[in-house]
Coordinates of C-alpha atoms and ligand atoms in Angstrom, one line a residue:
M108 CA 20.3 -13.2 20.9
K109 CA 21.1 -9.6 22.0
I110 CA 21.5 -6.4 20.0
R111 CA 25.1 -5.4 20.0
S112 CA 25.0 -2.2 17.9
V113 CA 22.7 -0.2 15.7
E114 CA 23.8 1.7 12.6
A115 CA 21.8 4.0 10.3
F116 CA 22.5 5.5 6.8
Q117 CA 20.9 7.6 4.2
I118 CA 20.0 5.7 1.1
Y119 CA 17.7 6.7 -1.8
D120 CA 14.2 5.6 -2.7
S121 CA 12.8 4.9 -6.2
R122 CA 12.2 8.7 -6.8
G123 CA 15.8 9.3 -5.8
N124 CA 14.8 11.0 -2.6
P125 CA 16.7 10.3 0.7
T126 CA 15.4 7.6 3.0
V127 CA 16.7 5.6 6.0
E128 CA 18.5 2.3 6.1
C129 CA 19.1 0.7 9.5
L130 CA 21.3 -2.2 10.4
V131 CA 20.8 -4.0 13.7
N132 CA 23.9 -6.1 14.7
A133 CA 23.2 -8.9 17.1
D134 CA 25.2 -11.8 18.6
S135 CA 26.8 -14.4 16.3
G136 CA 27.5 -11.9 13.6
I137 CA 23.9 -11.6 12.7
T138 CA 22.8 -8.3 11.0
G139 CA 19.2 -7.4 10.3
V140 CA 18.3 -4.7 7.8
G141 CA 15.4 -2.3 7.5
R142 CA 14.8 0.2 4.7
V143 CA 11.8 2.6 4.8
P144 CA 9.6 3.7 1.8
S145 CA 7.9 7.1 1.4
G146 CA 4.5 8.2 0.1
A147 CA 3.5 11.1 -2.1
S148 CA -0.3 11.1 -1.5
T149 CA 0.2 10.7 2.2
G150 CA -2.7 10.8 4.5
R151 CA -2.8 13.5 7.1
Y152 CA -3.2 11.0 10.0
E153 CA -0.1 9.1 9.1
A154 CA 2.8 8.8 11.5
L155 CA 5.4 11.5 10.7
E156 CA 8.3 11.0 8.3
L157 CA 11.1 13.2 9.8
R158 CA 12.9 15.3 7.1
D159 CA 15.6 17.8 7.9
G160 CA 13.8 20.6 6.0
D161 CA 17.0 22.4 4.9
P162 CA 16.2 23.6 1.4
R163 CA 19.9 23.5 0.4
R164 CA 20.1 19.7 1.1
F165 CA 18.0 17.5 -1.1
R166 CA 15.3 20.2 -1.2
G167 CA 14.7 19.7 2.5
L168 CA 14.2 16.0 2.2
S169 CA 17.5 14.7 3.8
V170 CA 17.0 12.5 6.8
S171 CA 20.1 13.1 8.9
T172 CA 18.0 14.0 12.0
A173 CA 16.2 10.7 11.8
I174 CA 19.5 8.9 11.4
A175 CA 21.0 10.7 14.3
H176 CA 18.1 9.6 16.5
I177 CA 18.8 6.0 15.6
Q178 CA 22.5 6.3 16.3
G179 CA 21.9 8.2 19.5
E180 CA 18.8 7.7 21.7
I181 CA 17.4 4.6 20.0
A182 CA 20.7 2.7 19.9
E183 CA 21.2 3.5 23.6
L184 CA 17.7 2.2 24.4
I185 CA 17.7 -1.1 22.5
V186 CA 21.3 -2.3 22.7
G187 CA 21.3 -5.3 25.0
H188 CA 17.6 -6.2 24.1
D189 CA 16.8 -9.6 22.6
V190 CA 16.0 -9.3 18.8
R191 CA 13.3 -12.0 19.3
D192 CA 11.2 -9.8 21.5
Q193 CA 9.8 -7.6 18.7
R194 CA 6.9 -6.4 20.8
A195 CA 9.0 -5.3 23.7
V196 CA 11.4 -3.4 21.4
D197 CA 8.6 -1.7 19.5
L198 CA 6.7 -0.7 22.7
R199 CA 9.9 0.8 24.1
L200 CA 10.4 2.7 20.8
I201 CA 6.9 4.1 21.0
E202 CA 7.4 5.1 24.6
L203 CA 10.8 6.7 23.9
D204 CA 9.2 8.8 21.1
G205 CA 6.4 9.8 23.4
T206 CA 4.1 11.5 20.8
Q207 CA 0.9 10.3 19.2
N208 CA 2.3 10.3 15.6
K209 CA 6.0 9.5 16.2
S210 CA 6.9 13.0 15.3
R211 CA 9.7 13.4 17.8
L212 CA 12.0 10.6 16.7
G213 CA 10.4 10.2 13.2
A214 CA 8.4 7.2 12.0
N215 CA 11.1 6.7 9.4
A216 CA 13.7 6.2 12.1
I217 CA 11.5 4.0 14.3
L218 CA 10.2 1.8 11.5
A219 CA 13.7 1.2 10.0
V220 CA 14.8 -0.1 13.4
S221 CA 11.7 -2.1 13.9
M222 CA 12.0 -3.8 10.5
A223 CA 15.7 -4.5 11.1
V224 CA 15.0 -6.1 14.5
A225 CA 12.5 -8.4 12.8
D226 CA 15.0 -9.3 10.1
A227 CA 17.7 -10.0 12.6
A228 CA 15.4 -12.2 14.6
S229 CA 14.4 -14.3 11.5
K230 CA 18.1 -14.7 10.7
A231 CA 18.9 -15.7 14.3
A232 CA 16.2 -18.4 14.1
G233 CA 17.5 -19.5 10.7
K234 CA 14.1 -18.9 9.2
A235 CA 12.7 -16.9 6.2
L236 CA 11.2 -13.6 7.4
Y237 CA 7.6 -14.7 6.6
E238 CA 8.1 -17.8 8.7
H239 CA 9.4 -15.8 11.6
L240 CA 6.8 -13.0 11.4
G241 CA 3.9 -15.5 11.1
N242 CA 5.2 -18.0 13.6
G243 CA 4.9 -20.6 10.9
H244 CA 1.2 -19.9 10.3
G245 CA 1.6 -17.9 7.1
D246 CA 1.0 -19.9 3.9
L247 CA -1.4 -17.8 1.8
L248 CA 0.2 -16.2 -1.3
P249 CA -1.6 -12.9 -1.9
L250 CA -3.7 -11.9 -4.9
P251 CA -1.9 -8.9 -6.5
E252 CA -3.5 -5.7 -7.6
I253 CA -1.1 -4.3 -10.2
Q254 CA -1.1 -0.8 -11.6
I255 CA -1.5 -0.4 -15.4
V256 CA -2.1 3.4 -15.5
G257 CA -1.0 5.9 -12.9
G258 CA -2.4 9.4 -12.3
G259 CA -3.1 11.8 -9.5
A260 CA -0.2 12.9 -7.4
H261 CA 2.1 10.2 -9.0
A262 CA 1.8 11.7 -12.5
H263 CA 1.3 15.4 -12.2
R264 CA -2.5 14.9 -12.2
Q265 CA -2.5 13.9 -15.9
V266 CA -5.7 12.2 -14.9
D267 CA -7.3 12.6 -11.5
V268 CA -7.6 9.0 -10.4
Q269 CA -4.3 7.9 -8.9
D270 CA -4.3 4.1 -9.7
F271 CA -6.0 2.1 -12.4
L272 CA -5.1 -1.5 -11.3
L273 CA -5.7 -4.9 -12.7
V274 CA -6.9 -7.9 -10.7
A275 CA -6.5 -11.3 -12.3
M276 CA -9.7 -12.9 -10.9
N277 CA -9.4 -16.4 -12.3
A278 CA -5.7 -17.0 -12.0
A279 CA -5.2 -20.4 -10.3
S280 CA -1.9 -19.5 -8.8
Y281 CA 0.2 -16.4 -7.8
E282 CA 2.5 -17.0 -10.7
E283 CA -0.4 -17.2 -13.1
S284 CA -1.7 -13.9 -11.8
L285 CA 1.6 -12.3 -12.8
K286 CA 1.4 -13.9 -16.2
V287 CA -2.0 -12.4 -16.8
T288 CA -0.8 -9.0 -15.6
Y289 CA 2.2 -9.2 -17.8
D290 CA 0.0 -9.8 -20.8
V291 CA -2.4 -6.9 -20.0
Y292 CA 0.4 -4.5 -19.1
R293 CA 2.2 -5.2 -22.4
A294 CA -1.0 -5.1 -24.4
A295 CA -1.8 -1.7 -22.8
G296 CA 1.7 -0.4 -23.8
D297 CA 1.2 -1.5 -27.4
L298 CA -2.2 0.1 -27.6
L299 CA -1.0 3.4 -26.1
L300 CA 1.8 3.5 -28.7
Q301 CA -0.6 2.8 -31.5
Q302 CA -3.0 5.5 -30.2
G303 CA -0.1 8.0 -29.9
R304 CA -0.9 8.4 -26.2
T305 CA 2.4 7.3 -24.6
A306 CA 3.8 10.0 -22.4
G307 CA 5.9 8.3 -19.8
V308 CA 5.6 6.2 -16.7
A309 CA 4.1 7.3 -13.4
D310 CA 5.9 7.0 -10.0
E311 CA 5.0 3.3 -9.5
G312 CA 5.8 2.3 -13.1
G313 CA 2.3 2.3 -14.6
Y314 CA 1.8 4.1 -17.8
W315 CA 1.2 7.8 -17.7
P316 CA -0.7 8.4 -20.9
S317 CA -2.5 11.4 -22.2
F318 CA -6.2 10.9 -21.8
E319 CA -8.8 13.7 -21.7
T320 CA -11.0 12.0 -19.0
N321 CA -11.0 9.5 -16.2
D322 CA -13.7 7.6 -18.1
A323 CA -11.5 7.3 -21.1
V324 CA -8.9 5.5 -19.0
L325 CA -11.6 3.1 -17.7
D326 CA -12.6 2.4 -21.3
F327 CA -9.0 1.9 -22.1
M328 CA -8.5 -0.6 -19.3
V329 CA -11.4 -2.7 -20.6
E330 CA -9.9 -2.5 -24.1
A331 CA -6.4 -3.5 -22.9
I332 CA -7.8 -6.5 -21.0
A333 CA -9.7 -7.7 -24.2
A334 CA -6.6 -7.0 -26.4
A335 CA -4.6 -9.3 -24.2
G336 CA -7.1 -12.1 -24.8
Y337 CA -9.0 -12.0 -21.5
A338 CA -12.6 -11.4 -20.7
P339 CA -13.2 -8.1 -18.8
G340 CA -15.4 -8.7 -15.8
R341 CA -14.6 -12.4 -15.7
D342 CA -10.9 -13.1 -16.1
C343 CA -9.8 -9.6 -15.1
M344 CA -11.4 -6.8 -13.1
I345 CA -10.4 -3.3 -12.4
S346 CA -9.4 -1.8 -9.1
L347 CA -9.2 1.9 -8.5
D348 CA -7.3 4.0 -6.0
I349 CA -9.1 7.4 -6.2
A350 CA -6.9 8.9 -3.5
A351 CA -9.9 11.3 -3.0
S352 CA -8.3 13.2 0.0
D353 CA -6.1 14.9 -2.6
L354 CA -9.2 16.0 -4.6
Y355 CA -11.2 17.4 -1.6
D356 CA -11.1 20.9 -0.2
G357 CA -13.4 20.2 2.8
E358 CA -16.5 21.0 0.8
Y359 CA -16.1 19.8 -2.8
Y360 CA -14.3 17.1 -4.8
S361 CA -12.6 18.6 -7.9
F362 CA -11.7 16.8 -11.1
L363 CA -9.6 18.3 -13.8
A364 CA -10.4 15.5 -16.4
P365 CA -12.9 16.9 -17.2
E366 CA -13.0 20.0 -15.0
R367 CA -15.9 19.7 -12.5
R368 CA -16.7 20.1 -8.8
Y369 CA -18.8 17.6 -7.0
T370 CA -20.5 17.6 -3.6
S371 CA -20.0 14.4 -1.5
D372 CA -23.3 13.0 -2.8
E373 CA -22.5 13.8 -6.4
F374 CA -19.1 12.2 -6.0
I375 CA -20.8 9.1 -4.5
D376 CA -23.1 9.0 -7.5
L377 CA -20.1 9.1 -9.8
I378 CA -18.4 6.2 -8.0
V379 CA -21.6 4.1 -8.0
D380 CA -22.1 4.8 -11.7
W381 CA -18.5 3.8 -12.5
C382 CA -19.0 0.5 -10.6
R383 CA -22.2 -0.1 -12.6
R384 CA -20.7 0.7 -16.0
Y385 CA -17.2 -0.9 -15.6
P386 CA -16.0 -4.2 -14.2
I387 CA -14.7 -2.7 -11.0
I388 CA -14.1 -5.0 -8.0
S389 CA -12.4 -2.6 -5.6
V390 CA -12.3 1.1 -4.9
E391 CA -9.7 2.6 -2.6
D392 CA -10.1 6.0 -0.9
P393 CA -13.2 6.8 -2.9
L394 CA -13.8 9.7 -0.5
A395 CA -11.7 11.9 1.6
D396 CA -10.2 11.0 5.0
S397 CA -12.3 13.6 6.8
D398 CA -15.6 12.8 5.0
W399 CA -16.7 10.0 7.4
A400 CA -20.4 10.2 6.9
A401 CA -20.1 10.0 3.1
W402 CA -18.2 6.7 3.4
T403 CA -21.1 5.1 5.1
R404 CA -23.5 6.4 2.5
L405 CA -21.4 5.0 -0.3
G406 CA -21.3 1.6 1.3
D407 CA -25.1 1.6 1.5
R408 CA -25.3 2.3 -2.3
L409 CA -22.6 0.0 -3.7
D410 CA -23.1 -3.6 -4.7
A411 CA -22.1 -5.7 -1.7
R412 CA -19.4 -7.5 -3.8
V413 CA -17.4 -4.3 -4.3
Q414 CA -14.4 -4.0 -2.0
I415 CA -14.2 -0.6 -0.4
V416 CA -10.7 0.1 0.9
G417 CA -9.6 2.8 3.3
D418 CA -6.0 3.9 2.9
D419 CA -5.8 7.6 4.0
L420 CA -8.9 7.1 6.0
F421 CA -7.4 4.5 8.3
T422 CA -3.6 5.1 7.9
T423 CA -3.0 1.5 9.3
N424 CA -4.1 3.0 12.7
E425 CA -6.1 0.7 15.0
R426 CA -8.0 3.5 16.5
R427 CA -9.2 4.8 13.1
I428 CA -9.9 1.2 11.9
R429 CA -12.1 0.7 14.9
K430 CA -14.0 3.9 14.2
G431 CA -14.5 2.8 10.6
I432 CA -15.8 -0.6 11.7
D433 CA -18.3 1.1 14.1
R434 CA -19.5 3.3 11.3
H435 CA -19.5 0.7 8.5
S436 CA -17.3 2.9 6.6
A437 CA -15.6 0.3 4.3
N438 CA -14.9 -3.4 4.2
A439 CA -11.1 -3.4 3.6
V440 CA -8.0 -1.7 5.0
L441 CA -4.9 -0.8 3.1
I442 CA -1.9 -1.7 5.3
K443 CA 1.3 0.3 5.0
P444 CA 3.9 -0.2 7.8
N445 CA 5.3 3.4 7.5
Q446 CA 1.8 4.9 8.1
I447 CA 2.0 3.7 11.7
G448 CA 5.7 3.1 12.3
T449 CA 6.3 -0.3 13.9
V450 CA 6.1 -3.9 12.9
T451 CA 4.0 -4.7 16.0
E452 CA 1.4 -2.1 15.3
T453 CA 1.2 -3.0 11.6
I454 CA 0.5 -6.7 12.4
A455 CA -2.1 -5.6 15.1
A456 CA -3.9 -3.5 12.4
I457 CA -4.0 -6.5 10.1
E458 CA -5.4 -8.7 12.9
L459 CA -8.0 -6.2 13.9
T460 CA -9.1 -5.8 10.3
R461 CA -9.5 -9.6 9.9
E462 CA -11.2 -10.1 13.3
C463 CA -14.0 -7.8 12.1
G464 CA -14.5 -9.7 8.9
W465 CA -12.8 -7.0 6.7
L466 CA -10.0 -7.7 4.2
P467 CA -6.5 -6.4 4.7
I468 CA -4.4 -5.4 1.6
V469 CA -0.6 -5.1 2.3
S470 CA 0.7 -2.1 0.3
A471 CA 4.0 -0.5 -0.9
R472 CA 4.4 3.2 -1.2
S473 CA 5.0 5.3 -4.3
G474 CA 8.6 5.9 -3.2
E475 CA 10.0 2.4 -2.6
T476 CA 13.3 0.7 -2.0
E477 CA 14.6 -2.7 -2.9
D478 CA 13.4 -3.9 0.5
T479 CA 11.1 -6.9 0.3
F480 CA 9.7 -6.8 3.9
I481 CA 6.1 -6.3 2.7
A482 CA 6.1 -9.4 0.6
H483 CA 7.0 -11.4 3.7
L484 CA 4.4 -9.5 5.8
A485 CA 1.6 -10.3 3.4
V486 CA 2.3 -14.1 3.5
A487 CA 3.1 -14.1 7.3
T488 CA -0.3 -12.7 8.1
N489 CA -2.3 -14.5 5.4
A490 CA -3.4 -11.0 4.3
G491 CA -4.7 -12.4 1.0
Q492 CA -4.0 -9.3 -1.2
I493 CA -1.0 -7.1 -2.0
K494 CA -0.5 -3.9 -3.9
V495 CA 2.9 -2.9 -5.1
G496 CA 2.5 -0.6 -8.1
S497 CA 3.1 -1.8 -11.6
F498 CA 4.7 -4.7 -13.3
S499 CA 8.0 -2.9 -14.1
R500 CA 10.9 -1.1 -12.3
G501 CA 13.2 -2.9 -9.9
E502 CA 11.7 -1.7 -6.6
R503 CA 8.3 -3.1 -7.7
M504 CA 9.7 -6.3 -9.3
A505 CA 11.7 -7.0 -6.1
K506 CA 8.5 -7.6 -4.3
W507 CA 6.7 -9.7 -7.0
N508 CA 9.9 -11.8 -7.4
E509 CA 10.3 -12.3 -3.6
L510 CA 6.7 -13.7 -3.5
I511 CA 7.7 -16.2 -6.2
R512 CA 10.6 -17.3 -3.9
I513 CA 8.4 -17.4 -0.9
G514 CA 6.0 -19.6 -2.9
R515 CA 8.9 -21.9 -3.7
G516 CA 9.9 -22.0 0.0
L517 CA 6.4 -22.9 1.0
G518 CA 6.2 -25.6 -1.7
R519 CA 3.1 -27.7 -1.3
R520 CA 2.0 -25.8 1.7
A521 CA 1.4 -22.7 -0.4
Q522 CA -2.2 -21.6 -0.6
F523 CA -3.7 -19.2 -3.1
E524 CA -7.3 -18.0 -3.0
G525 CA -7.1 -15.6 -6.0
G526 CA -10.3 -13.8 -6.8
R527 CA -12.2 -16.0 -4.4
I528 CA -10.9 -13.7 -1.6
F529 CA -13.7 -11.3 -2.5
E530 CA -16.3 -13.8 -1.5
R531 CA -15.2 -13.1 2.0
I532 CA -16.5 -9.5 1.8
L533 CA -19.1 -9.0 4.4
R534 CA -22.6 -8.6 3.0
R535 CA -24.1 -5.6 4.7
Ligands
PGA1325 P1 1.5 6.8 -1.8 O1 0.5 6.1 -2.8 O2 2.5 5.9 -1.4 O3 2.0 8.0 -2.6 O4 0.6 7.3 -0.6 C1 0.0 4.8 -2.6 C2 -1.4 4.8 -2.3 O5 -2.1 5.8 -2.2 O6 -2.0 3.7 -2.1
ZN1326 ZN1 -4.1 4.8 -1.7

């Protein structure tokens, strides 16, 4: 099943910004597709997304150089290779690029090709993508974390915290977790209208309301859960993505809502206090990606049941995850394929995370496409959790809906751990 030709095009993500779509054409008329997403609160250790930088074309965001790399050097390298040998293709792409962070060819070029090769191989085998990627071992439908309110870099810093997410702890199935989320998302929308706080939706489709403080949003989350008829702390818990690297200047963490500067230890006190006062099950990037020592101190202070997730801290990079494991920095890793740039490295990051007893969470980006690769990746690797933004907008719903279809495909083989997944968190 050899690659015959490789094509690449500029398409647009959910913010309307240019991104890359790649088609890998193989024998027997098989075509695999890969479309790459794009972050806004990107970590500085992420693989590089190659943009043209010409201010007259899409404000510098066009991707013609990345596309030219696919059509030129990359096509030349991989034509003739077997689509079923993902690892060999990915290693050759990494080697061809030759940099630490894929900055020569662009991680957007490399990942689009890598995803398209995986898709082509699954089609060649006549299998669903999750079956192909997981060699038939993937059967765990993930517990969703779904955004109710968006802030930070996704909502012009209306509030400082980037994501206020809902986790349906007691849902007995994936589909029931969506039903609970629907109820809370809608109840939250009704309450915001009643309170005159509706301002719009953030980049991932969560509400972007006018609140004076981050605490007020946390109070509101509890209110919305109760208004939907669920018990906060039992049926539903809150997950936060603080995206703290965006708040940190190397010395202090700064909040605008209300305006205040915190040292690392003061910021740790704040997070610990929130986790005590609110039903919070998970905190992502509670500290900055350079503030390693503070992560260890936070872990020592938090209740062992709270999931501490590194996103910008680890950037889906095995080297950084290993460092975090050595230092007891967290107990979970956010997994975003475009932070590292190939399917092979993404799966390796998930495996490393799990081998060490930590929890992987497969994640979308704030700029998404209609691509559903990550839904398949989550099931293929039995990751157990997924984070795709809110419960609205086509690019988000495409993933939630694909997981319904995957569940249907698995039939009676489908597993769902729901909130019990957090029982796996290592006690320190
Ligand atoms: P991003 O946001 O895609 O803008 O980085 C998602 C996240 O921080 O988890
Ligand atoms: Zn994040």
